[in-house]
PDB file of C-alpha atoms in Angstrom:
ATOM      1  CA  MET A   3     -13.805 -14.169  13.522  1.00  0.00           C
ATOM      2  CA  LYS A   4     -11.904 -14.117  10.217  1.00  0.00           C
ATOM      3  CA  LYS A   5      -8.875 -11.893  10.112  1.00  0.00           C
ATOM      4  CA  SER A   6      -7.125 -10.880   7.087  1.00  0.00           C
ATOM      5  CA  ILE A   7      -4.769  -8.152   5.911  1.00  0.00           C
ATOM      6  CA  LYS A   8      -6.249  -5.958   3.111  1.00  0.00           C
ATOM      7  CA  ILE A   9      -4.315  -3.266   1.367  1.00  0.00           C
ATOM      8  CA  LEU A  10      -5.989   0.158   0.950  1.00  0.00           C
ATOM      9  CA  ASP A  11      -4.316   2.585  -1.456  1.00  0.00           C
ATOM     10  CA  CYS A  12      -5.226   6.240  -0.818  1.00  0.00           C
ATOM     11  CA  THR A  13      -3.007   7.870  -3.349  1.00  0.00           C
ATOM     12  CA  LEU A  14      -5.754  10.067  -5.051  1.00  0.00           C
ATOM     13  CA  ARG A  15      -7.364  11.115  -1.714  1.00  0.00           C
ATOM     14  CA  ASP A  16      -4.238  11.788   0.244  1.00  0.00           C
ATOM     15  CA  GLY A  17      -2.040  13.006  -2.751  1.00  0.00           C
ATOM     16  CA  GLY A  18      -4.648  15.426  -3.574  1.00  0.00           C
ATOM     17  CA  TYR A  19      -3.400  17.662  -0.649  1.00  0.00           C
ATOM     18  CA  TYR A  20      -0.441  18.448  -2.948  1.00  0.00           C
ATOM     19  CA  ASN A  21      -2.385  19.391  -6.136  1.00  0.00           C
ATOM     20  CA  ASN A  22      -5.885  20.271  -4.726  1.00  0.00           C
ATOM     21  CA  TRP A  23      -7.247  16.862  -5.973  1.00  0.00           C
ATOM     22  CA  ASP A  24      -6.789  18.058  -9.707  1.00  0.00           C
ATOM     23  CA  PHE A  25      -5.424  14.918 -11.309  1.00  0.00           C
ATOM     24  CA  GLU A  26      -4.879  14.490 -15.092  1.00  0.00           C
ATOM     25  CA  PRO A  27      -7.365  11.904 -16.572  1.00  0.00           C
ATOM     26  CA  THR A  28      -4.536   9.932 -18.205  1.00  0.00           C
ATOM     27  CA  ILE A  29      -2.661   9.628 -14.955  1.00  0.00           C
ATOM     28  CA  VAL A  30      -5.870   8.519 -13.068  1.00  0.00           C
ATOM     29  CA  GLU A  31      -6.519   5.825 -15.871  1.00  0.00           C
ATOM     30  CA  ASN A  32      -2.956   4.537 -15.764  1.00  0.00           C
ATOM     31  CA  TYR A  33      -2.945   4.574 -11.976  1.00  0.00           C
ATOM     32  CA  LEU A  34      -6.243   2.673 -11.603  1.00  0.00           C
ATOM     33  CA  ASN A  35      -5.172   0.047 -14.051  1.00  0.00           C
ATOM     34  CA  ALA A  36      -1.847  -0.398 -12.269  1.00  0.00           C
ATOM     35  CA  ILE A  37      -3.628  -0.716  -9.001  1.00  0.00           C
ATOM     36  CA  ALA A  38      -5.991  -3.426 -10.304  1.00  0.00           C
ATOM     37  CA  GLU A  39      -3.143  -5.277 -11.928  1.00  0.00           C
ATOM     38  CA  ALA A  40      -1.170  -5.121  -8.628  1.00  0.00           C
ATOM     39  CA  ASN A  41      -4.261  -6.827  -6.933  1.00  0.00           C
ATOM     40  CA  ILE A  42      -4.673  -3.927  -4.365  1.00  0.00           C
ATOM     41  CA  ASP A  43      -7.738  -4.742  -2.370  1.00  0.00           C
ATOM     42  CA  ILE A  44      -9.279  -1.335  -1.819  1.00  0.00           C
ATOM     43  CA  VAL A  45      -8.847   1.994  -3.654  1.00  0.00           C
ATOM     44  CA  GLU A  46      -9.909   5.236  -1.775  1.00  0.00           C
ATOM     45  CA  LEU A  47     -10.690   7.446  -4.698  1.00  0.00           C
ATOM     46  CA  GLY A  48     -11.046  10.761  -2.861  1.00  0.00           C
ATOM     47  CA  LEU A  49     -13.017  12.757  -0.417  1.00  0.00           C
ATOM     48  CA  ARG A  50     -16.765  13.385  -0.339  1.00  0.00           C
ATOM     49  CA  ASN A  51     -17.567  16.952   0.465  1.00  0.00           C
ATOM     50  CA  PHE A  52     -20.121  19.644   0.116  1.00  0.00           C
ATOM     51  CA  PRO A  53     -19.089  22.415  -2.295  1.00  0.00           C
ATOM     52  CA  LYS A  54     -16.212  24.629  -0.945  1.00  0.00           C
ATOM     53  CA  PRO A  55     -15.107  28.091  -1.996  1.00  0.00           C
ATOM     54  CA  GLY A  56     -11.921  28.120  -4.013  1.00  0.00           C
ATOM     55  CA  PHE A  57     -10.706  25.693  -6.587  1.00  0.00           C
ATOM     56  CA  PHE A  58     -10.523  21.929  -5.896  1.00  0.00           C
ATOM     57  CA  GLY A  59     -10.418  19.144  -8.334  1.00  0.00           C
ATOM     58  CA  ALA A  60     -13.006  16.397  -8.703  1.00  0.00           C
ATOM     59  CA  PHE A  61     -11.376  14.166  -6.299  1.00  0.00           C
ATOM     60  CA  ALA A  62     -11.867  16.606  -3.521  1.00  0.00           C
ATOM     61  CA  TYR A  63     -15.603  15.752  -3.977  1.00  0.00           C
ATOM     62  CA  THR A  64     -15.748  12.341  -5.935  1.00  0.00           C
ATOM     63  CA  SER A  65     -19.440  12.697  -6.542  1.00  0.00           C
ATOM     64  CA  GLU A  66     -21.557   9.831  -7.821  1.00  0.00           C
ATOM     65  CA  ASP A  67     -21.797  11.454 -11.201  1.00  0.00           C
ATOM     66  CA  PHE A  68     -17.901  11.906 -11.391  1.00  0.00           C
ATOM     67  CA  ILE A  69     -17.298   8.401 -10.219  1.00  0.00           C
ATOM     68  CA  ASN A  70     -19.740   7.047 -12.874  1.00  0.00           C
ATOM     69  CA  ARG A  71     -17.621   8.705 -15.474  1.00  0.00           C
ATOM     70  CA  LEU A  72     -14.385   7.023 -14.402  1.00  0.00           C
ATOM     71  CA  LYS A  73     -13.261   3.748 -15.971  1.00  0.00           C
ATOM     72  CA  LEU A  74     -12.977   1.637 -12.795  1.00  0.00           C
ATOM     73  CA  PRO A  75     -11.253  -1.699 -13.663  1.00  0.00           C
ATOM     74  CA  ASP A  76     -12.615  -4.780 -11.989  1.00  0.00           C
ATOM     75  CA  GLY A  77     -10.923  -6.185  -8.857  1.00  0.00           C
ATOM     76  CA  PRO A  78     -10.527  -3.543  -6.221  1.00  0.00           C
ATOM     77  CA  CYS A  79     -13.294  -2.238  -3.938  1.00  0.00           C
ATOM     78  CA  TYR A  80     -13.704   1.417  -4.458  1.00  0.00           C
ATOM     79  CA  GLY A  81     -14.148   3.884  -1.559  1.00  0.00           C
ATOM     80  CA  VAL A  82     -14.249   7.532  -0.368  1.00  0.00           C
ATOM     81  CA  MET A  83     -13.424   9.258   2.713  1.00  0.00           C
ATOM     82  CA  VAL A  84     -15.644  11.738   4.417  1.00  0.00           C
ATOM     83  CA  ASP A  85     -14.555  13.858   7.246  1.00  0.00           C
ATOM     84  CA  ALA A  86     -16.945  13.617  10.209  1.00  0.00           C
ATOM     85  CA  LYS A  87     -16.647  17.432  10.603  1.00  0.00           C
ATOM     86  CA  THR A  88     -18.070  17.799   7.163  1.00  0.00           C
ATOM     87  CA  ILE A  89     -21.254  16.266   8.352  1.00  0.00           C
ATOM     88  CA  LEU A  90     -21.242  17.433  11.919  1.00  0.00           C
ATOM     89  CA  SER A  91     -20.790  21.112  10.848  1.00  0.00           C
ATOM     90  CA  SER A  92     -23.450  20.988   8.264  1.00  0.00           C
ATOM     91  CA  GLU A  93     -26.668  22.916   8.873  1.00  0.00           C
ATOM     92  CA  LEU A  94     -28.461  19.719   7.907  1.00  0.00           C
ATOM     93  CA  SER A  95     -29.301  16.863  10.197  1.00  0.00           C
ATOM     94  CA  VAL A  96     -26.789  13.926   9.980  1.00  0.00           C
ATOM     95  CA  LYS A  97     -29.345  11.902   7.883  1.00  0.00           C
ATOM     96  CA  GLU A  98     -30.006  14.919   5.573  1.00  0.00           C
ATOM     97  CA  ALA A  99     -26.271  15.507   5.132  1.00  0.00           C
ATOM     98  CA  ILE A 100     -25.509  12.034   4.327  1.00  0.00           C
ATOM     99  CA  ASP A 101     -28.508  11.703   1.959  1.00  0.00           C
ATOM    100  CA  THR A 102     -27.273  14.831   0.241  1.00  0.00           C
ATOM    101  CA  LEU A 103     -23.751  13.378  -0.202  1.00  0.00           C
ATOM    102  CA  PHE A 104     -24.502   9.652  -0.786  1.00  0.00           C
ATOM    103  CA  VAL A 105     -26.877   7.389  -2.558  1.00  0.00           C
ATOM    104  CA  ALA A 106     -27.572   3.779  -1.241  1.00  0.00           C
ATOM    105  CA  ALA A 107     -24.443   1.600  -1.699  1.00  0.00           C
ATOM    106  CA  LYS A 108     -26.608  -0.699  -4.126  1.00  0.00           C
ATOM    107  CA  ASP A 109     -26.806   2.302  -6.542  1.00  0.00           C
ATOM    108  CA  SER A 110     -23.169   3.267  -6.274  1.00  0.00           C
ATOM    109  CA  LYS A 111     -19.746   2.083  -7.478  1.00  0.00           C
ATOM    110  CA  ILE A 112     -18.559   2.935  -4.067  1.00  0.00           C
ATOM    111  CA  LYS A 113     -18.744   0.148  -1.546  1.00  0.00           C
ATOM    112  CA  LEU A 114     -16.573   1.592   1.246  1.00  0.00           C
ATOM    113  CA  VAL A 115     -16.930   4.809   3.148  1.00  0.00           C
ATOM    114  CA  ARG A 116     -14.129   5.774   5.643  1.00  0.00           C
ATOM    115  CA  VAL A 117     -15.175   8.361   8.173  1.00  0.00           C
ATOM    116  CA  ALA A 118     -12.241  10.490   9.440  1.00  0.00           C
ATOM    117  CA  ALA A 119     -12.675  11.914  12.835  1.00  0.00           C
ATOM    118  CA  HIS A 120     -10.597  13.654  15.453  1.00  0.00           C
ATOM    119  CA  PHE A 121     -10.639  12.172  18.968  1.00  0.00           C
ATOM    120  CA  GLY A 122     -12.992  14.938  20.090  1.00  0.00           C
ATOM    121  CA  GLU A 123     -15.598  14.077  17.438  1.00  0.00           C
ATOM    122  CA  VAL A 124     -15.950  10.432  18.331  1.00  0.00           C
ATOM    123  CA  GLU A 125     -18.915  11.073  20.691  1.00  0.00           C
ATOM    124  CA  LYS A 126     -20.973  12.613  17.868  1.00  0.00           C
ATOM    125  CA  SER A 127     -19.839  10.315  15.136  1.00  0.00           C
ATOM    126  CA  GLY A 128     -22.019   7.234  15.899  1.00  0.00           C
ATOM    127  CA  PRO A 129     -24.975   8.355  13.884  1.00  0.00           C
ATOM    128  CA  ILE A 130     -22.933   9.001  10.892  1.00  0.00           C
ATOM    129  CA  VAL A 131     -21.427   5.442  10.676  1.00  0.00           C
ATOM    130  CA  LYS A 132     -24.770   3.771  11.761  1.00  0.00           C
ATOM    131  CA  TYR A 133     -26.548   5.567   8.873  1.00  0.00           C
ATOM    132  CA  LEU A 134     -23.969   4.765   6.325  1.00  0.00           C
ATOM    133  CA  LYS A 135     -24.049   1.181   7.398  1.00  0.00           C
ATOM    134  CA  GLU A 136     -27.897   1.210   6.851  1.00  0.00           C
ATOM    135  CA  LEU A 137     -27.314   2.538   3.377  1.00  0.00           C
ATOM    136  CA  GLY A 138     -25.291  -0.543   2.827  1.00  0.00           C
ATOM    137  CA  TYR A 139     -21.740   0.558   2.760  1.00  0.00           C
ATOM    138  CA  ILE A 140     -18.656  -1.153   4.262  1.00  0.00           C
ATOM    139  CA  VAL A 141     -17.839   1.392   6.916  1.00  0.00           C
ATOM    140  CA  GLY A 142     -14.286   2.326   7.998  1.00  0.00           C
ATOM    141  CA  TYR A 143     -13.606   4.656  10.913  1.00  0.00           C
ATOM    142  CA  ASN A 144     -10.314   6.661  10.852  1.00  0.00           C
ATOM    143  CA  LEU A 145      -9.161   8.128  14.153  1.00  0.00           C
ATOM    144  CA  MET A 146      -6.955  10.965  13.163  1.00  0.00           C
ATOM    145  CA  GLN A 147      -3.941  12.211  15.049  1.00  0.00           C
ATOM    146  CA  ALA A 148      -3.550   9.231  17.198  1.00  0.00           C
ATOM    147  CA  GLY A 149       0.174   9.593  17.610  1.00  0.00           C
ATOM    148  CA  GLY A 150       1.134  10.850  21.033  1.00  0.00           C
ATOM    149  CA  LYS A 151      -2.232   9.855  22.545  1.00  0.00           C
ATOM    150  CA  LEU A 152      -2.193   7.927  25.755  1.00  0.00           C
ATOM    151  CA  SER A 153      -3.018   4.129  25.184  1.00  0.00           C
ATOM    152  CA  SER A 154      -5.947   4.528  27.656  1.00  0.00           C
ATOM    153  CA  GLU A 155      -7.459   7.327  25.540  1.00  0.00           C
ATOM    154  CA  ILE A 156      -7.076   5.269  22.342  1.00  0.00           C
ATOM    155  CA  SER A 157      -8.619   2.236  23.906  1.00  0.00           C
ATOM    156  CA  SER A 158     -11.563   4.261  25.412  1.00  0.00           C
ATOM    157  CA  LYS A 159     -12.315   5.664  21.987  1.00  0.00           C
ATOM    158  CA  ALA A 160     -11.857   2.156  20.307  1.00  0.00           C
ATOM    159  CA  PHE A 161     -14.317   0.664  22.799  1.00  0.00           C
ATOM    160  CA  GLN A 162     -16.859   3.538  22.020  1.00  0.00           C
ATOM    161  CA  VAL A 163     -16.507   2.936  18.310  1.00  0.00           C
ATOM    162  CA  ASN A 164     -17.025  -0.825  18.865  1.00  0.00           C
ATOM    163  CA  GLU A 165     -20.337  -0.311  20.806  1.00  0.00           C
ATOM    164  CA  TRP A 166     -21.822   1.241  17.634  1.00  0.00           C
ATOM    165  CA  ASN A 167     -21.752  -2.180  15.930  1.00  0.00           C
ATOM    166  CA  ALA A 168     -21.463  -0.389  12.558  1.00  0.00           C
ATOM    167  CA  VAL A 169     -17.831  -0.178  11.874  1.00  0.00           C
ATOM    168  CA  ASP A 170     -16.174  -2.817   9.740  1.00  0.00           C
ATOM    169  CA  THR A 171     -12.487  -1.661  10.229  1.00  0.00           C
ATOM    170  CA  LEU A 172     -11.010   0.918  12.728  1.00  0.00           C
ATOM    171  CA  TYR A 173      -7.938   2.873  11.384  1.00  0.00           C
ATOM    172  CA  PHE A 174      -5.489   5.031  13.367  1.00  0.00           C
ATOM    173  CA  ALA A 175      -3.633   7.712  11.686  1.00  0.00           C
ATOM    174  CA  CYS A 176      -0.439   8.788  13.236  1.00  0.00           C
ATOM    175  CA  LEU A 177       3.076  10.102  12.412  1.00  0.00           C
ATOM    176  CA  LEU A 178       5.997   7.986  13.196  1.00  0.00           C
TER     177      LEU A 178
END
């Protein structure tokens, strides 16, 4: 098993919580060029969501149409994050929800999809990551709010995720 460290930058996705994912085009272009020059491995462009009430900028949705209009420099792998809750709370089936939000990886500039889930959503998330994998994506799984959890609970969830045989990288989000 080959192990390597990869750097994932999520400035546009995570930073969007401060400005409703509404970034000036010039800032985005300069940022993407700087990230490529810095040899950052992965850039998480934003979230993938169904339409929501209220104003949110394009990086709250990072639709295929929007991404196709961006000038993405060569080098980094580009990705998006989708909250498991977005798919699980949809009135659509998991497959229908994913087909509404995503195209096959071969038809997208996005190669990585990170699925963010709370510990209580793990049991229902398997079909999400498996179908994204079938669509050809590199799949990351982000366990949110891991800080303060017992090691046994973290291990149990990690083993469950491993059993799906569809997750390329498991992430843990915690406050230090």
